[in-house]
């Protein structure tokens, strides 16, 4: 049922809405006179994307802000000990979930009653229709659980990767410059502006260097550490017998750090994924930011599309600089993120600055 939400056709319909949410967000960041906390704002951005694009909810901004605060409280207590005492993390998480589900139920009911004027099918529409095709009318509780699952899946990991992307573009201005060169060569960027109607799914798929940049961000800064599997058949690994029925954990980060196919593993080098090198092609399980096998992440194509759309907007319409003297330390839990959230100052672009972005290589290098 969930697989249709991430089909090629579904992604094509989400793309204009994703662009709109990203544009509005970057405009808000640029209008802020103070540096922003990128990680916190990226969490707001991915939450808004899930609510507005995936679920198609028309929730007023003020109410959306309140829902985001409740959602954060829910996420912060997801992994608390299951001790149901007053003031415990478990109790706070349960209360936050109940508040969230009330808000989601209200939004779902309003959505089901107002079906006029829609210009695309969002994930919740597809979920409902796909359920009917499988002979299952989803109950309100199942719809609430499904929407919460979609928000949860789209939230923390995408915010983590978005923050890592911005940090690497700040650290490596030549990568940002090369992205702009590719956008101009493909007719997407002209005189510092994105050409109208140029951002379609097939056009974005043709941006090979952009794909390399996103792959390298996910290799070096994989949002989550690994995944769990159940052993289906007893097997032996390096002299150790792993019995059937055991739970095992595979480590994505350790795999990326120790895979022999990657050269200089600590270096941010998007060119390692270019056709001439293709370091990820030697072997099936050396590169697995979204897991592997039949339980690979269902939303991986949506996540990559979102990151690519963000990178295009950052390269095309934004000027930004680090607001601290040094880059922050990175922590790995609960997902990869900068300890202080990464303080960055975004600037609005006027026509002169657009000309600079569209200018010579020297000018391009000086804008970041």
mmCIF file with all atom_site columns, N, CA, C and O in Angstrom, residues 3 25 31-32 34 51-52 65 74 101 123 125 185 188 204 213 228-229 231 233 247 300 303 317 325 346 352 355 358:
data_model
loop_
_atom_site.group_PDB
_atom_site.id
_atom_site.type_symbol
_atom_site.label_atom_id
_atom_site.label_alt_id
_atom_site.label_comp_id
_atom_site.label_asym_id
_atom_site.label_entity_id
_atom_site.label_seq_id
_atom_site.pdbx_PDB_ins_code
_atom_site.Cartn_x
_atom_site.Cartn_y
_atom_site.Cartn_z
_atom_site.occupancy
_atom_site.B_iso_or_equiv
_atom_site.pdbx_formal_charge
_atom_site.auth_seq_id
_atom_site.auth_comp_id
_atom_site.auth_asym_id
_atom_site.auth_atom_id
_atom_site.pdbx_PDB_model_num
ATOM 1   N N  . UNK A 1 3   ? 3.928  1.593   -1.032  1.00 0.00 ? 3   UNK A N  1
ATOM 2   C CA . UNK A 1 3   ? 4.880  1.721   -2.132  1.00 0.00 ? 3   UNK A CA 1
ATOM 3   C C  . UNK A 1 3   ? 4.413  2.712   -3.196  1.00 0.00 ? 3   UNK A C  1
ATOM 4   O O  . UNK A 1 3   ? 5.240  3.396   -3.815  1.00 0.00 ? 3   UNK A O  1
ATOM 5   N N  . UNK A 1 25  ? 10.838 28.751  2.445   1.00 0.00 ? 25  UNK A N  1
ATOM 6   C CA . UNK A 1 25  ? 11.716 28.610  3.604   1.00 0.00 ? 25  UNK A CA 1
ATOM 7   C C  . UNK A 1 25  ? 13.008 29.401  3.430   1.00 0.00 ? 25  UNK A C  1
ATOM 8   O O  . UNK A 1 25  ? 13.427 30.128  4.337   1.00 0.00 ? 25  UNK A O  1
ATOM 9   N N  . UNK A 1 31  ? 15.441 36.606  5.013   1.00 0.00 ? 31  UNK A N  1
ATOM 10  C CA . UNK A 1 31  ? 14.863 37.832  5.576   1.00 0.00 ? 31  UNK A CA 1
ATOM 11  C C  . UNK A 1 31  ? 15.159 37.979  7.064   1.00 0.00 ? 31  UNK A C  1
ATOM 12  O O  . UNK A 1 31  ? 14.914 39.039  7.648   1.00 0.00 ? 31  UNK A O  1
ATOM 13  N N  . UNK A 1 32  ? 15.685 36.928  7.683   1.00 0.00 ? 32  UNK A N  1
ATOM 14  C CA . UNK A 1 32  ? 16.016 36.979  9.106   1.00 0.00 ? 32  UNK A CA 1
ATOM 15  C C  . UNK A 1 32  ? 17.334 37.745  9.288   1.00 0.00 ? 32  UNK A C  1
ATOM 16  O O  . UNK A 1 32  ? 18.360 37.356  8.726   1.00 0.00 ? 32  UNK A O  1
ATOM 17  N N  . UNK A 1 34  ? 19.247 37.864  11.761  1.00 0.00 ? 34  UNK A N  1
ATOM 18  C CA . UNK A 1 34  ? 20.177 37.102  12.582  1.00 0.00 ? 34  UNK A CA 1
ATOM 19  C C  . UNK A 1 34  ? 20.520 35.764  11.927  1.00 0.00 ? 34  UNK A C  1
ATOM 20  O O  . UNK A 1 34  ? 19.749 35.251  11.117  1.00 0.00 ? 34  UNK A O  1
ATOM 21  N N  . UNK A 1 51  ? 3.771  17.726  6.125   1.00 0.00 ? 51  UNK A N  1
ATOM 22  C CA . UNK A 1 51  ? 2.389  18.153  6.347   1.00 0.00 ? 51  UNK A CA 1
ATOM 23  C C  . UNK A 1 51  ? 1.761  18.716  5.081   1.00 0.00 ? 51  UNK A C  1
ATOM 24  O O  . UNK A 1 51  ? 0.643  18.345  4.697   1.00 0.00 ? 51  UNK A O  1
ATOM 25  N N  . UNK A 1 52  ? 2.480  19.625  4.419   1.00 0.00 ? 52  UNK A N  1
ATOM 26  C CA . UNK A 1 52  ? 1.908  20.332  3.261   1.00 0.00 ? 52  UNK A CA 1
ATOM 27  C C  . UNK A 1 52  ? 1.927  19.495  1.983   1.00 0.00 ? 52  UNK A C  1
ATOM 28  O O  . UNK A 1 52  ? 0.968  19.503  1.219   1.00 0.00 ? 52  UNK A O  1
ATOM 29  N N  . UNK A 1 65  ? 2.901  25.634  13.640  1.00 0.00 ? 65  UNK A N  1
ATOM 30  C CA . UNK A 1 65  ? 4.006  25.855  14.569  1.00 0.00 ? 65  UNK A CA 1
ATOM 31  C C  . UNK A 1 65  ? 3.779  25.143  15.899  1.00 0.00 ? 65  UNK A C  1
ATOM 32  O O  . UNK A 1 65  ? 4.697  24.538  16.454  1.00 0.00 ? 65  UNK A O  1
ATOM 33  N N  . UNK A 1 74  ? 7.197  14.663  21.133  1.00 0.00 ? 74  UNK A N  1
ATOM 34  C CA . UNK A 1 74  ? 6.940  13.249  20.853  1.00 0.00 ? 74  UNK A CA 1
ATOM 35  C C  . UNK A 1 74  ? 8.236  12.539  20.436  1.00 0.00 ? 74  UNK A C  1
ATOM 36  O O  . UNK A 1 74  ? 8.592  11.495  20.974  1.00 0.00 ? 74  UNK A O  1
ATOM 37  N N  . UNK A 1 101 ? -2.350 13.149  17.565  1.00 0.00 ? 101 UNK A N  1
ATOM 38  C CA . UNK A 1 101 ? -3.392 12.384  16.875  1.00 0.00 ? 101 UNK A CA 1
ATOM 39  C C  . UNK A 1 101 ? -4.710 13.157  16.828  1.00 0.00 ? 101 UNK A C  1
ATOM 40  O O  . UNK A 1 101 ? -5.464 13.034  15.862  1.00 0.00 ? 101 UNK A O  1
ATOM 41  N N  . UNK A 1 123 ? 0.198  11.955  -0.784  1.00 0.00 ? 123 UNK A N  1
ATOM 42  C CA . UNK A 1 123 ? 0.449  10.614  -0.266  1.00 0.00 ? 123 UNK A CA 1
ATOM 43  C C  . UNK A 1 123 ? -0.756 10.044  0.474   1.00 0.00 ? 123 UNK A C  1
ATOM 44  O O  . UNK A 1 123 ? -1.043 8.850   0.379   1.00 0.00 ? 123 UNK A O  1
ATOM 45  N N  . UNK A 1 125 ? -3.944 10.745  -0.116  1.00 0.00 ? 125 UNK A N  1
ATOM 46  C CA . UNK A 1 125 ? -4.918 10.341  -1.147  1.00 0.00 ? 125 UNK A CA 1
ATOM 47  C C  . UNK A 1 125 ? -4.555 8.962   -1.707  1.00 0.00 ? 125 UNK A C  1
ATOM 48  O O  . UNK A 1 125 ? -5.412 8.082   -1.849  1.00 0.00 ? 125 UNK A O  1
ATOM 49  N N  . UNK A 1 185 ? 24.767 24.596  -17.622 1.00 0.00 ? 185 UNK A N  1
ATOM 50  C CA . UNK A 1 185 ? 24.972 23.791  -18.831 1.00 0.00 ? 185 UNK A CA 1
ATOM 51  C C  . UNK A 1 185 ? 23.709 23.032  -19.238 1.00 0.00 ? 185 UNK A C  1
ATOM 52  O O  . UNK A 1 185 ? 23.513 22.720  -20.417 1.00 0.00 ? 185 UNK A O  1
ATOM 53  N N  . UNK A 1 188 ? 19.102 25.104  -16.774 1.00 0.00 ? 188 UNK A N  1
ATOM 54  C CA . UNK A 1 188 ? 18.238 25.302  -15.608 1.00 0.00 ? 188 UNK A CA 1
ATOM 55  C C  . UNK A 1 188 ? 18.492 26.648  -14.955 1.00 0.00 ? 188 UNK A C  1
ATOM 56  O O  . UNK A 1 188 ? 17.565 27.321  -14.507 1.00 0.00 ? 188 UNK A O  1
ATOM 57  N N  . UNK A 1 204 ? 16.052 16.841  -13.414 1.00 0.00 ? 204 UNK A N  1
ATOM 58  C CA . UNK A 1 204 ? 16.831 16.662  -12.187 1.00 0.00 ? 204 UNK A CA 1
ATOM 59  C C  . UNK A 1 204 ? 17.609 15.351  -12.240 1.00 0.00 ? 204 UNK A C  1
ATOM 60  O O  . UNK A 1 204 ? 18.760 15.275  -11.799 1.00 0.00 ? 204 UNK A O  1
ATOM 61  N N  . UNK A 1 213 ? 27.045 14.643  -5.528  1.00 0.00 ? 213 UNK A N  1
ATOM 62  C CA . UNK A 1 213 ? 27.132 15.426  -4.292  1.00 0.00 ? 213 UNK A CA 1
ATOM 63  C C  . UNK A 1 213 ? 26.221 14.836  -3.221  1.00 0.00 ? 213 UNK A C  1
ATOM 64  O O  . UNK A 1 213 ? 26.619 14.649  -2.068  1.00 0.00 ? 213 UNK A O  1
ATOM 65  N N  . UNK A 1 228 ? 18.231 -3.193  11.860  1.00 0.00 ? 228 UNK A N  1
ATOM 66  C CA . UNK A 1 228 ? 18.084 -4.516  12.477  1.00 0.00 ? 228 UNK A CA 1
ATOM 67  C C  . UNK A 1 228 ? 17.469 -5.503  11.493  1.00 0.00 ? 228 UNK A C  1
ATOM 68  O O  . UNK A 1 228 ? 16.635 -5.131  10.664  1.00 0.00 ? 228 UNK A O  1
ATOM 69  N N  . UNK A 1 229 ? 17.879 -6.757  11.613  1.00 0.00 ? 229 UNK A N  1
ATOM 70  C CA . UNK A 1 229 ? 17.287 -7.828  10.813  1.00 0.00 ? 229 UNK A CA 1
ATOM 71  C C  . UNK A 1 229 ? 17.161 -9.077  11.693  1.00 0.00 ? 229 UNK A C  1
ATOM 72  O O  . UNK A 1 229 ? 17.878 -9.227  12.693  1.00 0.00 ? 229 UNK A O  1
ATOM 73  N N  . UNK A 1 231 ? 17.558 -13.205 11.726  1.00 0.00 ? 231 UNK A N  1
ATOM 74  C CA . UNK A 1 231 ? 18.252 -14.265 10.994  1.00 0.00 ? 231 UNK A CA 1
ATOM 75  C C  . UNK A 1 231 ? 17.240 -15.325 10.560  1.00 0.00 ? 231 UNK A C  1
ATOM 76  O O  . UNK A 1 231 ? 16.549 -15.917 11.390  1.00 0.00 ? 231 UNK A O  1
ATOM 77  N N  . UNK A 1 233 ? 18.083 -18.021 8.594   1.00 0.00 ? 233 UNK A N  1
ATOM 78  C CA . UNK A 1 233 ? 18.732 -19.329 8.500   1.00 0.00 ? 233 UNK A CA 1
ATOM 79  C C  . UNK A 1 233 ? 20.098 -19.248 9.168   1.00 0.00 ? 233 UNK A C  1
ATOM 80  O O  . UNK A 1 233 ? 20.829 -18.269 8.978   1.00 0.00 ? 233 UNK A O  1
ATOM 81  N N  . UNK A 1 247 ? 18.356 -11.727 16.457  1.00 0.00 ? 247 UNK A N  1
ATOM 82  C CA . UNK A 1 247 ? 18.325 -10.376 15.879  1.00 0.00 ? 247 UNK A CA 1
ATOM 83  C C  . UNK A 1 247 ? 19.765 -9.915  15.674  1.00 0.00 ? 247 UNK A C  1
ATOM 84  O O  . UNK A 1 247 ? 20.609 -10.109 16.557  1.00 0.00 ? 247 UNK A O  1
ATOM 85  N N  . UNK A 1 300 ? 13.365 6.349   -0.106  1.00 0.00 ? 300 UNK A N  1
ATOM 86  C CA . UNK A 1 300 ? 14.694 6.842   -0.483  1.00 0.00 ? 300 UNK A CA 1
ATOM 87  C C  . UNK A 1 300 ? 14.648 7.778   -1.702  1.00 0.00 ? 300 UNK A C  1
ATOM 88  O O  . UNK A 1 300 ? 15.402 8.761   -1.754  1.00 0.00 ? 300 UNK A O  1
ATOM 89  N N  . UNK A 1 303 ? 13.403 11.157  -0.523  1.00 0.00 ? 303 UNK A N  1
ATOM 90  C CA . UNK A 1 303 ? 14.440 11.833  0.261   1.00 0.00 ? 303 UNK A CA 1
ATOM 91  C C  . UNK A 1 303 ? 15.496 12.444  -0.653  1.00 0.00 ? 303 UNK A C  1
ATOM 92  O O  . UNK A 1 303 ? 15.904 13.603  -0.479  1.00 0.00 ? 303 UNK A O  1
ATOM 93  N N  . UNK A 1 317 ? 19.756 30.418  -5.896  1.00 0.00 ? 317 UNK A N  1
ATOM 94  C CA . UNK A 1 317 ? 19.103 31.632  -5.410  1.00 0.00 ? 317 UNK A CA 1
ATOM 95  C C  . UNK A 1 317 ? 19.556 32.070  -4.026  1.00 0.00 ? 317 UNK A C  1
ATOM 96  O O  . UNK A 1 317 ? 18.938 32.958  -3.436  1.00 0.00 ? 317 UNK A O  1
ATOM 97  N N  . UNK A 1 325 ? 33.147 31.120  14.122  1.00 0.00 ? 325 UNK A N  1
ATOM 98  C CA . UNK A 1 325 ? 34.547 31.138  13.686  1.00 0.00 ? 325 UNK A CA 1
ATOM 99  C C  . UNK A 1 325 ? 34.995 29.779  13.153  1.00 0.00 ? 325 UNK A C  1
ATOM 100 O O  . UNK A 1 325 ? 35.862 29.692  12.294  1.00 0.00 ? 325 UNK A O  1
ATOM 101 N N  . UNK A 1 346 ? 22.045 33.729  6.160   1.00 0.00 ? 346 UNK A N  1
ATOM 102 C CA . UNK A 1 346 ? 21.574 33.741  4.774   1.00 0.00 ? 346 UNK A CA 1
ATOM 103 C C  . UNK A 1 346 ? 21.293 35.185  4.358   1.00 0.00 ? 346 UNK A C  1
ATOM 104 O O  . UNK A 1 346 ? 20.837 35.997  5.164   1.00 0.00 ? 346 UNK A O  1
ATOM 105 N N  . UNK A 1 352 ? 22.029 42.657  -8.593  1.00 0.00 ? 352 UNK A N  1
ATOM 106 C CA . UNK A 1 352 ? 23.475 42.684  -8.740  1.00 0.00 ? 352 UNK A CA 1
ATOM 107 C C  . UNK A 1 352 ? 24.109 41.389  -8.250  1.00 0.00 ? 352 UNK A C  1
ATOM 108 O O  . UNK A 1 352 ? 25.031 40.860  -8.870  1.00 0.00 ? 352 UNK A O  1
ATOM 109 N N  . UNK A 1 355 ? 23.739 38.686  -10.693 1.00 0.00 ? 355 UNK A N  1
ATOM 110 C CA . UNK A 1 355 ? 24.721 38.794  -11.761 1.00 0.00 ? 355 UNK A CA 1
ATOM 111 C C  . UNK A 1 355 ? 26.059 38.192  -11.320 1.00 0.00 ? 355 UNK A C  1
ATOM 112 O O  . UNK A 1 355 ? 26.753 37.552  -12.101 1.00 0.00 ? 355 UNK A O  1
ATOM 113 N N  . UNK A 1 358 ? 26.012 34.554  -11.572 1.00 0.00 ? 358 UNK A N  1
ATOM 114 C CA . UNK A 1 358 ? 26.039 34.083  -12.951 1.00 0.00 ? 358 UNK A CA 1
ATOM 115 C C  . UNK A 1 358 ? 27.351 34.419  -13.646 1.00 0.00 ? 358 UNK A C  1
ATOM 116 O O  . UNK A 1 358 ? 27.534 34.136  -14.819 1.00 0.00 ? 358 UNK A O  1
#
